[in-house]
């Protein structure tokens, strides 16, 4: 077994190129399993709703009773079709939200939310895991990319190190982060306004707006990350060093 094969389906090495995407086995499970699960749920929901409607205490009784009334063959077929479509949408969303990477000795290409970006290896200052998210920092300590990755940490570390990227065990700038408190000193009014708008976007689950506002903060010279419902910010490391 070669060193490439020992990493399983994750790095696919060819001509000093490593592709770090959705592991093939997991991808097949999601793309096939989720639609089938949705189909089965669509078929099972009406009988389940009829059983639940006999309970003496039941929230959303009107809605559950309506679902239970769908007992004709064509209605069951529609419910099954809706479940199948829902499963396909969930599978597609999961794939789209997963960070895909292509590594060479010269550059790194990221593919996330159907957007591809590239950066020269010499400009990458750190690569590390922040919980379930993989983070790549550029030479100004700005986040080049951040996203959930399906590859296990040892395989990720081996792939990046084999191409000469600076893989680290933790964020080298973690100590610079501050929890955002509206109006607190340390941030200009413009940055507070952006974070206020981003808080609304996060609460509304408007992920794209939240990402755009994080990009706006980067333009102002700050990096943003989320922990639970709180936003944390830090200045770019070069700017922080310049104020010391």
PDB file of C-alpha atoms in Angstrom:
ATOM      1  CA  UNK A   1       0.000   0.000   0.000  1.00  0.00           C
ATOM      2  CA  UNK A   2       1.416   3.406  -0.966  1.00  0.00           C
ATOM      3  CA  UNK A   3       1.485   6.415   1.343  1.00  0.00           C
ATOM      4  CA  UNK A   4      -1.283   7.986  -0.747  1.00  0.00           C
ATOM      5  CA  UNK A   5      -3.518   4.948  -0.320  1.00  0.00           C
ATOM      6  CA  UNK A   6      -2.912   4.869   3.430  1.00  0.00           C
ATOM      7  CA  UNK A   7      -4.864   8.109   3.740  1.00  0.00           C
ATOM      8  CA  UNK A   8      -7.951   6.395   2.352  1.00  0.00           C
ATOM      9  CA  UNK A   9     -10.186   8.357   0.010  1.00  0.00           C
ATOM     10  CA  UNK A  10      -9.118  11.776   1.229  1.00  0.00           C
ATOM     11  CA  UNK A  11      -5.878  12.949  -0.355  1.00  0.00           C
ATOM     12  CA  UNK A  12      -5.792  11.885  -3.999  1.00  0.00           C
ATOM     13  CA  UNK A  13      -2.173  12.560  -4.909  1.00  0.00           C
ATOM     14  CA  UNK A  14      -1.254  13.037  -8.556  1.00  0.00           C
ATOM     15  CA  UNK A  15       1.713  15.029  -9.882  1.00  0.00           C
ATOM     16  CA  UNK A  16       2.207  16.686  -6.486  1.00  0.00           C
ATOM     17  CA  UNK A  17      -1.460  17.635  -6.299  1.00  0.00           C
ATOM     18  CA  UNK A  18      -3.638  16.692  -3.328  1.00  0.00           C
ATOM     19  CA  UNK A  19      -7.410  16.978  -3.453  1.00  0.00           C
ATOM     20  CA  UNK A  20      -9.076  17.263  -0.056  1.00  0.00           C
ATOM     21  CA  UNK A  21     -12.783  16.988  -0.620  1.00  0.00           C
ATOM     22  CA  UNK A  22     -15.755  15.102   0.639  1.00  0.00           C
ATOM     23  CA  UNK A  23     -14.578  11.518   1.404  1.00  0.00           C
ATOM     24  CA  UNK A  24     -16.090   9.312  -1.270  1.00  0.00           C
ATOM     25  CA  UNK A  25     -17.771   6.895   1.116  1.00  0.00           C
ATOM     26  CA  UNK A  26     -19.380   9.708   3.112  1.00  0.00           C
ATOM     27  CA  UNK A  27     -20.462  11.465  -0.085  1.00  0.00           C
ATOM     28  CA  UNK A  28     -22.235   8.377  -1.407  1.00  0.00           C
ATOM     29  CA  UNK A  29     -23.899   7.878   1.967  1.00  0.00           C
ATOM     30  CA  UNK A  30     -25.234  11.446   1.977  1.00  0.00           C
ATOM     31  CA  UNK A  31     -26.241  11.675  -1.694  1.00  0.00           C
ATOM     32  CA  UNK A  32     -27.997   8.303  -1.657  1.00  0.00           C
ATOM     33  CA  UNK A  33     -28.958   7.878   1.991  1.00  0.00           C
ATOM     34  CA  UNK A  34     -30.602  11.273   2.579  1.00  0.00           C
ATOM     35  CA  UNK A  35     -33.001  11.061  -0.415  1.00  0.00           C
ATOM     36  CA  UNK A  36     -33.958   7.486   0.527  1.00  0.00           C
ATOM     37  CA  UNK A  37     -34.513   8.546   4.141  1.00  0.00           C
ATOM     38  CA  UNK A  38     -36.646  11.454   2.972  1.00  0.00           C
ATOM     39  CA  UNK A  39     -38.661   9.129   0.745  1.00  0.00           C
ATOM     40  CA  UNK A  40     -39.311   6.700   3.604  1.00  0.00           C
ATOM     41  CA  UNK A  41     -40.272   9.514   5.960  1.00  0.00           C
ATOM     42  CA  UNK A  42     -42.698  10.864   3.391  1.00  0.00           C
ATOM     43  CA  UNK A  43     -44.376   7.449   3.201  1.00  0.00           C
ATOM     44  CA  UNK A  44     -44.377   6.923   6.973  1.00  0.00           C
ATOM     45  CA  UNK A  45     -45.611  10.363   8.065  1.00  0.00           C
ATOM     46  CA  UNK A  46     -49.356   9.954   7.357  1.00  0.00           C
ATOM     47  CA  UNK A  47     -49.691   6.660   9.322  1.00  0.00           C
ATOM     48  CA  UNK A  48     -47.579   8.096  12.109  1.00  0.00           C
ATOM     49  CA  UNK A  49     -49.723  11.228  12.207  1.00  0.00           C
ATOM     50  CA  UNK A  50     -52.887   9.116  12.436  1.00  0.00           C
ATOM     51  CA  UNK A  51     -51.408   7.249  15.394  1.00  0.00           C
ATOM     52  CA  UNK A  52     -50.349  10.483  17.116  1.00  0.00           C
ATOM     53  CA  UNK A  53     -53.747  12.120  16.607  1.00  0.00           C
ATOM     54  CA  UNK A  54     -55.268   9.693  19.147  1.00  0.00           C
ATOM     55  CA  UNK A  55     -53.082  11.049  21.952  1.00  0.00           C
ATOM     56  CA  UNK A  56     -55.011  13.143  24.513  1.00  0.00           C
ATOM     57  CA  UNK A  57     -52.363  15.881  24.649  1.00  0.00           C
ATOM     58  CA  UNK A  58     -50.833  16.844  21.314  1.00  0.00           C
ATOM     59  CA  UNK A  59     -49.190  20.076  20.156  1.00  0.00           C
ATOM     60  CA  UNK A  60     -49.979  21.259  16.599  1.00  0.00           C
ATOM     61  CA  UNK A  61     -53.001  18.921  16.557  1.00  0.00           C
ATOM     62  CA  UNK A  62     -54.592  20.556  13.504  1.00  0.00           C
ATOM     63  CA  UNK A  63     -51.465  20.128  11.398  1.00  0.00           C
ATOM     64  CA  UNK A  64     -50.884  16.539  12.515  1.00  0.00           C
ATOM     65  CA  UNK A  65     -54.525  15.675  11.897  1.00  0.00           C
ATOM     66  CA  UNK A  66     -54.261  17.093   8.375  1.00  0.00           C
ATOM     67  CA  UNK A  67     -51.163  14.995   7.623  1.00  0.00           C
ATOM     68  CA  UNK A  68     -52.940  11.939   8.986  1.00  0.00           C
ATOM     69  CA  UNK A  69     -55.841  12.522   6.606  1.00  0.00           C
ATOM     70  CA  UNK A  70     -53.560  11.939   3.595  1.00  0.00           C
ATOM     71  CA  UNK A  71     -54.504   8.298   3.101  1.00  0.00           C
ATOM     72  CA  UNK A  72     -55.205   8.089  -0.623  1.00  0.00           C
ATOM     73  CA  UNK A  73     -52.546   6.519  -2.899  1.00  0.00           C
ATOM     74  CA  UNK A  74     -51.915   9.725  -4.853  1.00  0.00           C
ATOM     75  CA  UNK A  75     -51.573  11.691  -1.614  1.00  0.00           C
ATOM     76  CA  UNK A  76     -49.062   9.139  -0.303  1.00  0.00           C
ATOM     77  CA  UNK A  77     -47.154   9.433  -3.571  1.00  0.00           C
ATOM     78  CA  UNK A  78     -46.998  13.231  -3.221  1.00  0.00           C
ATOM     79  CA  UNK A  79     -45.799  12.938   0.394  1.00  0.00           C
ATOM     80  CA  UNK A  80     -43.112  10.465  -0.680  1.00  0.00           C
ATOM     81  CA  UNK A  81     -42.044  12.770  -3.511  1.00  0.00           C
ATOM     82  CA  UNK A  82     -41.790  15.746  -1.172  1.00  0.00           C
ATOM     83  CA  UNK A  83     -39.690  13.664   1.221  1.00  0.00           C
ATOM     84  CA  UNK A  84     -37.381  12.664  -1.634  1.00  0.00           C
ATOM     85  CA  UNK A  85     -36.952  16.278  -2.738  1.00  0.00           C
ATOM     86  CA  UNK A  86     -36.279  17.371   0.858  1.00  0.00           C
ATOM     87  CA  UNK A  87     -33.617  14.669   1.182  1.00  0.00           C
ATOM     88  CA  UNK A  88     -31.945  15.808  -2.046  1.00  0.00           C
ATOM     89  CA  UNK A  89     -31.948  19.431  -0.857  1.00  0.00           C
ATOM     90  CA  UNK A  90     -30.404  18.497   2.492  1.00  0.00           C
ATOM     91  CA  UNK A  91     -27.724  16.414   0.769  1.00  0.00           C
ATOM     92  CA  UNK A  92     -26.925  19.219  -1.684  1.00  0.00           C
ATOM     93  CA  UNK A  93     -26.740  21.807   1.081  1.00  0.00           C
ATOM     94  CA  UNK A  94     -24.404  19.618   3.134  1.00  0.00           C
ATOM     95  CA  UNK A  95     -22.096  19.187   0.142  1.00  0.00           C
ATOM     96  CA  UNK A  96     -22.152  22.913  -0.658  1.00  0.00           C
ATOM     97  CA  UNK A  97     -21.365  23.833   2.972  1.00  0.00           C
ATOM     98  CA  UNK A  98     -18.331  21.515   3.036  1.00  0.00           C
ATOM     99  CA  UNK A  99     -14.925  23.050   2.297  1.00  0.00           C
ATOM    100  CA  UNK A 100     -13.078  21.475  -0.641  1.00  0.00           C
ATOM    101  CA  UNK A 101      -9.351  22.098  -1.172  1.00  0.00           C
ATOM    102  CA  UNK A 102      -6.723  21.450  -3.836  1.00  0.00           C
ATOM    103  CA  UNK A 103      -3.084  21.614  -2.707  1.00  0.00           C
ATOM    104  CA  UNK A 104       0.108  21.865  -4.709  1.00  0.00           C
ATOM    105  CA  UNK A 105       3.603  22.918  -3.709  1.00  0.00           C
ATOM    106  CA  UNK A 106       2.867  26.312  -5.259  1.00  0.00           C
ATOM    107  CA  UNK A 107      -0.719  27.203  -4.336  1.00  0.00           C
ATOM    108  CA  UNK A 108      -3.864  26.347  -2.437  1.00  0.00           C
ATOM    109  CA  UNK A 109      -7.313  26.500  -4.056  1.00  0.00           C
ATOM    110  CA  UNK A 110     -10.422  26.526  -1.863  1.00  0.00           C
ATOM    111  CA  UNK A 111     -13.952  25.768  -3.052  1.00  0.00           C
ATOM    112  CA  UNK A 112     -16.743  26.794  -0.681  1.00  0.00           C
ATOM    113  CA  UNK A 113     -20.315  27.925  -1.352  1.00  0.00           C
ATOM    114  CA  UNK A 114     -19.636  27.455  -5.087  1.00  0.00           C
ATOM    115  CA  UNK A 115     -16.836  30.037  -4.965  1.00  0.00           C
ATOM    116  CA  UNK A 116     -13.226  29.162  -5.797  1.00  0.00           C
ATOM    117  CA  UNK A 117     -10.289  31.182  -4.480  1.00  0.00           C
ATOM    118  CA  UNK A 118      -6.540  30.622  -4.703  1.00  0.00           C
ATOM    119  CA  UNK A 119      -3.519  31.720  -2.695  1.00  0.00           C
ATOM    120  CA  UNK A 120       0.187  31.143  -3.165  1.00  0.00           C
ATOM    121  CA  UNK A 121       1.754  28.779  -0.667  1.00  0.00           C
ATOM    122  CA  UNK A 122       4.318  31.441   0.269  1.00  0.00           C
ATOM    123  CA  UNK A 123       1.468  33.718   1.424  1.00  0.00           C
ATOM    124  CA  UNK A 124      -0.050  31.141   3.803  1.00  0.00           C
ATOM    125  CA  UNK A 125       1.032  31.900   7.375  1.00  0.00           C
ATOM    126  CA  UNK A 126      -0.939  29.219   9.280  1.00  0.00           C
ATOM    127  CA  UNK A 127      -3.311  26.290   8.800  1.00  0.00           C
ATOM    128  CA  UNK A 128      -5.174  24.841  11.788  1.00  0.00           C
ATOM    129  CA  UNK A 129      -8.445  23.386  13.020  1.00  0.00           C
ATOM    130  CA  UNK A 130     -10.859  25.543  15.022  1.00  0.00           C
ATOM    131  CA  UNK A 131     -13.348  22.996  16.312  1.00  0.00           C
ATOM    132  CA  UNK A 132     -14.828  21.350  13.217  1.00  0.00           C
ATOM    133  CA  UNK A 133     -13.679  24.147  10.916  1.00  0.00           C
ATOM    134  CA  UNK A 134     -10.449  24.298   8.962  1.00  0.00           C
ATOM    135  CA  UNK A 135      -8.866  27.758   8.919  1.00  0.00           C
ATOM    136  CA  UNK A 136      -6.193  29.071   6.556  1.00  0.00           C
ATOM    137  CA  UNK A 137      -4.561  32.430   7.366  1.00  0.00           C
ATOM    138  CA  UNK A 138      -2.701  34.582   4.872  1.00  0.00           C
ATOM    139  CA  UNK A 139       0.471  36.589   5.519  1.00  0.00           C
ATOM    140  CA  UNK A 140      -1.520  39.444   7.110  1.00  0.00           C
ATOM    141  CA  UNK A 141      -3.226  36.979   9.536  1.00  0.00           C
ATOM    142  CA  UNK A 142      -6.495  37.430   7.638  1.00  0.00           C
ATOM    143  CA  UNK A 143      -8.633  34.331   7.131  1.00  0.00           C
ATOM    144  CA  UNK A 144      -8.202  33.205   3.542  1.00  0.00           C
ATOM    145  CA  UNK A 145     -10.804  30.507   4.123  1.00  0.00           C
ATOM    146  CA  UNK A 146     -12.745  28.925   6.965  1.00  0.00           C
ATOM    147  CA  UNK A 147     -15.144  26.037   6.683  1.00  0.00           C
ATOM    148  CA  UNK A 148     -16.265  22.638   7.890  1.00  0.00           C
ATOM    149  CA  UNK A 149     -14.161  19.824   6.452  1.00  0.00           C
ATOM    150  CA  UNK A 150     -14.977  16.119   6.495  1.00  0.00           C
ATOM    151  CA  UNK A 151     -11.394  14.882   6.496  1.00  0.00           C
ATOM    152  CA  UNK A 152      -9.930  13.598   9.760  1.00  0.00           C
ATOM    153  CA  UNK A 153      -7.305  15.799  11.405  1.00  0.00           C
ATOM    154  CA  UNK A 154      -4.294  13.440  10.958  1.00  0.00           C
ATOM    155  CA  UNK A 155      -4.940  13.137   7.215  1.00  0.00           C
ATOM    156  CA  UNK A 156      -5.349  16.915   6.902  1.00  0.00           C
ATOM    157  CA  UNK A 157      -2.109  17.577   8.769  1.00  0.00           C
ATOM    158  CA  UNK A 158      -0.191  15.047   6.687  1.00  0.00           C
ATOM    159  CA  UNK A 159      -1.515  16.465   3.417  1.00  0.00           C
ATOM    160  CA  UNK A 160      -0.654  20.088   4.243  1.00  0.00           C
ATOM    161  CA  UNK A 161       2.764  19.272   5.677  1.00  0.00           C
ATOM    162  CA  UNK A 162       3.662  17.136   2.658  1.00  0.00           C
ATOM    163  CA  UNK A 163       3.314  20.264   0.511  1.00  0.00           C
ATOM    164  CA  UNK A 164       5.212  22.520   2.916  1.00  0.00           C
ATOM    165  CA  UNK A 165       2.282  24.424   4.417  1.00  0.00           C
ATOM    166  CA  UNK A 166       2.588  25.634   8.052  1.00  0.00           C
ATOM    167  CA  UNK A 167       0.193  23.273   9.860  1.00  0.00           C
ATOM    168  CA  UNK A 168      -0.315  24.307  13.503  1.00  0.00           C
ATOM    169  CA  UNK A 169      -2.089  22.689  16.430  1.00  0.00           C
ATOM    170  CA  UNK A 170      -4.032  25.866  17.294  1.00  0.00           C
ATOM    171  CA  UNK A 171      -4.724  29.446  16.222  1.00  0.00           C
ATOM    172  CA  UNK A 172      -1.481  31.399  16.752  1.00  0.00           C
ATOM    173  CA  UNK A 173      -3.486  34.613  17.268  1.00  0.00           C
ATOM    174  CA  UNK A 174      -6.123  33.242  19.644  1.00  0.00           C
ATOM    175  CA  UNK A 175      -5.009  35.532  22.467  1.00  0.00           C
ATOM    176  CA  UNK A 176      -5.894  38.619  20.390  1.00  0.00           C
ATOM    177  CA  UNK A 177      -9.628  37.833  20.197  1.00  0.00           C
ATOM    178  CA  UNK A 178     -12.131  39.857  22.248  1.00  0.00           C
ATOM    179  CA  UNK A 179     -15.815  39.146  22.772  1.00  0.00           C
ATOM    180  CA  UNK A 180     -17.826  41.811  21.036  1.00  0.00           C
ATOM    181  CA  UNK A 181     -19.788  44.083  23.362  1.00  0.00           C
ATOM    182  CA  UNK A 182     -21.818  46.790  21.589  1.00  0.00           C
ATOM    183  CA  UNK A 183     -20.246  50.202  22.061  1.00  0.00           C
ATOM    184  CA  UNK A 184     -17.253  48.903  24.046  1.00  0.00           C
ATOM    185  CA  UNK A 185     -13.949  50.718  23.467  1.00  0.00           C
ATOM    186  CA  UNK A 186     -11.378  49.200  21.147  1.00  0.00           C
ATOM    187  CA  UNK A 187     -13.423  49.283  17.957  1.00  0.00           C
ATOM    188  CA  UNK A 188     -14.406  52.237  15.753  1.00  0.00           C
ATOM    189  CA  UNK A 189     -18.077  53.088  15.342  1.00  0.00           C
ATOM    190  CA  UNK A 190     -18.086  51.697  11.810  1.00  0.00           C
ATOM    191  CA  UNK A 191     -16.932  48.278  13.031  1.00  0.00           C
ATOM    192  CA  UNK A 192     -19.588  48.281  15.784  1.00  0.00           C
ATOM    193  CA  UNK A 193     -22.232  49.031  13.146  1.00  0.00           C
ATOM    194  CA  UNK A 194     -21.063  46.099  10.990  1.00  0.00           C
ATOM    195  CA  UNK A 195     -21.086  43.704  13.952  1.00  0.00           C
ATOM    196  CA  UNK A 196     -24.544  44.910  14.976  1.00  0.00           C
ATOM    197  CA  UNK A 197     -25.845  44.153  11.476  1.00  0.00           C
ATOM    198  CA  UNK A 198     -24.066  40.799  11.528  1.00  0.00           C
ATOM    199  CA  UNK A 199     -25.707  39.900  14.842  1.00  0.00           C
ATOM    200  CA  UNK A 200     -29.096  40.422  13.195  1.00  0.00           C
ATOM    201  CA  UNK A 201     -28.022  38.288  10.216  1.00  0.00           C
ATOM    202  CA  UNK A 202     -26.878  35.476  12.491  1.00  0.00           C
ATOM    203  CA  UNK A 203     -30.107  35.584  14.495  1.00  0.00           C
ATOM    204  CA  UNK A 204     -32.101  35.443  11.248  1.00  0.00           C
ATOM    205  CA  UNK A 205     -29.881  32.576  10.016  1.00  0.00           C
ATOM    206  CA  UNK A 206     -28.919  34.626   6.959  1.00  0.00           C
ATOM    207  CA  UNK A 207     -25.597  32.851   6.477  1.00  0.00           C
ATOM    208  CA  UNK A 208     -24.638  34.614   3.256  1.00  0.00           C
ATOM    209  CA  UNK A 209     -25.237  38.059   4.779  1.00  0.00           C
ATOM    210  CA  UNK A 210     -23.183  37.068   7.836  1.00  0.00           C
ATOM    211  CA  UNK A 211     -20.295  35.990   5.580  1.00  0.00           C
ATOM    212  CA  UNK A 212     -20.485  39.238   3.598  1.00  0.00           C
ATOM    213  CA  UNK A 213     -20.396  41.297   6.796  1.00  0.00           C
ATOM    214  CA  UNK A 214     -17.396  39.306   8.057  1.00  0.00           C
ATOM    215  CA  UNK A 215     -15.699  40.223   4.771  1.00  0.00           C
ATOM    216  CA  UNK A 216     -16.561  43.878   5.434  1.00  0.00           C
ATOM    217  CA  UNK A 217     -14.873  43.593   8.838  1.00  0.00           C
ATOM    218  CA  UNK A 218     -11.771  42.181   7.157  1.00  0.00           C
ATOM    219  CA  UNK A 219     -11.751  45.255   4.929  1.00  0.00           C
ATOM    220  CA  UNK A 220     -11.722  47.370   8.100  1.00  0.00           C
ATOM    221  CA  UNK A 221      -8.735  45.407   9.431  1.00  0.00           C
ATOM    222  CA  UNK A 222     -10.443  42.906  11.736  1.00  0.00           C
ATOM    223  CA  UNK A 223     -11.089  39.161  11.831  1.00  0.00           C
ATOM    224  CA  UNK A 224     -14.404  37.828  13.183  1.00  0.00           C
ATOM    225  CA  UNK A 225     -15.292  34.401  14.488  1.00  0.00           C
ATOM    226  CA  UNK A 226     -18.338  32.997  16.256  1.00  0.00           C
ATOM    227  CA  UNK A 227     -18.612  31.007  19.468  1.00  0.00           C
ATOM    228  CA  UNK A 228     -22.182  29.992  20.186  1.00  0.00           C
ATOM    229  CA  UNK A 229     -24.274  33.155  19.962  1.00  0.00           C
ATOM    230  CA  UNK A 230     -21.318  35.489  20.600  1.00  0.00           C
ATOM    231  CA  UNK A 231     -19.117  37.234  18.077  1.00  0.00           C
ATOM    232  CA  UNK A 232     -15.388  37.598  18.720  1.00  0.00           C
ATOM    233  CA  UNK A 233     -13.061  39.984  16.939  1.00  0.00           C
ATOM    234  CA  UNK A 234      -9.352  40.672  16.690  1.00  0.00           C
ATOM    235  CA  UNK A 235      -7.236  43.131  14.715  1.00  0.00           C
ATOM    236  CA  UNK A 236      -5.031  41.829  11.958  1.00  0.00           C
ATOM    237  CA  UNK A 237      -1.799  40.716  13.573  1.00  0.00           C
ATOM    238  CA  UNK A 238       0.306  43.249  11.684  1.00  0.00           C
ATOM    239  CA  UNK A 239      -1.915  46.088  12.915  1.00  0.00           C
ATOM    240  CA  UNK A 240      -1.825  44.732  16.471  1.00  0.00           C
ATOM    241  CA  UNK A 241       1.963  44.553  16.319  1.00  0.00           C
ATOM    242  CA  UNK A 242       2.110  48.121  15.028  1.00  0.00           C
ATOM    243  CA  UNK A 243       0.240  49.439  18.071  1.00  0.00           C
ATOM    244  CA  UNK A 244       2.480  47.702  20.583  1.00  0.00           C
TER     245      UNK A 244
END
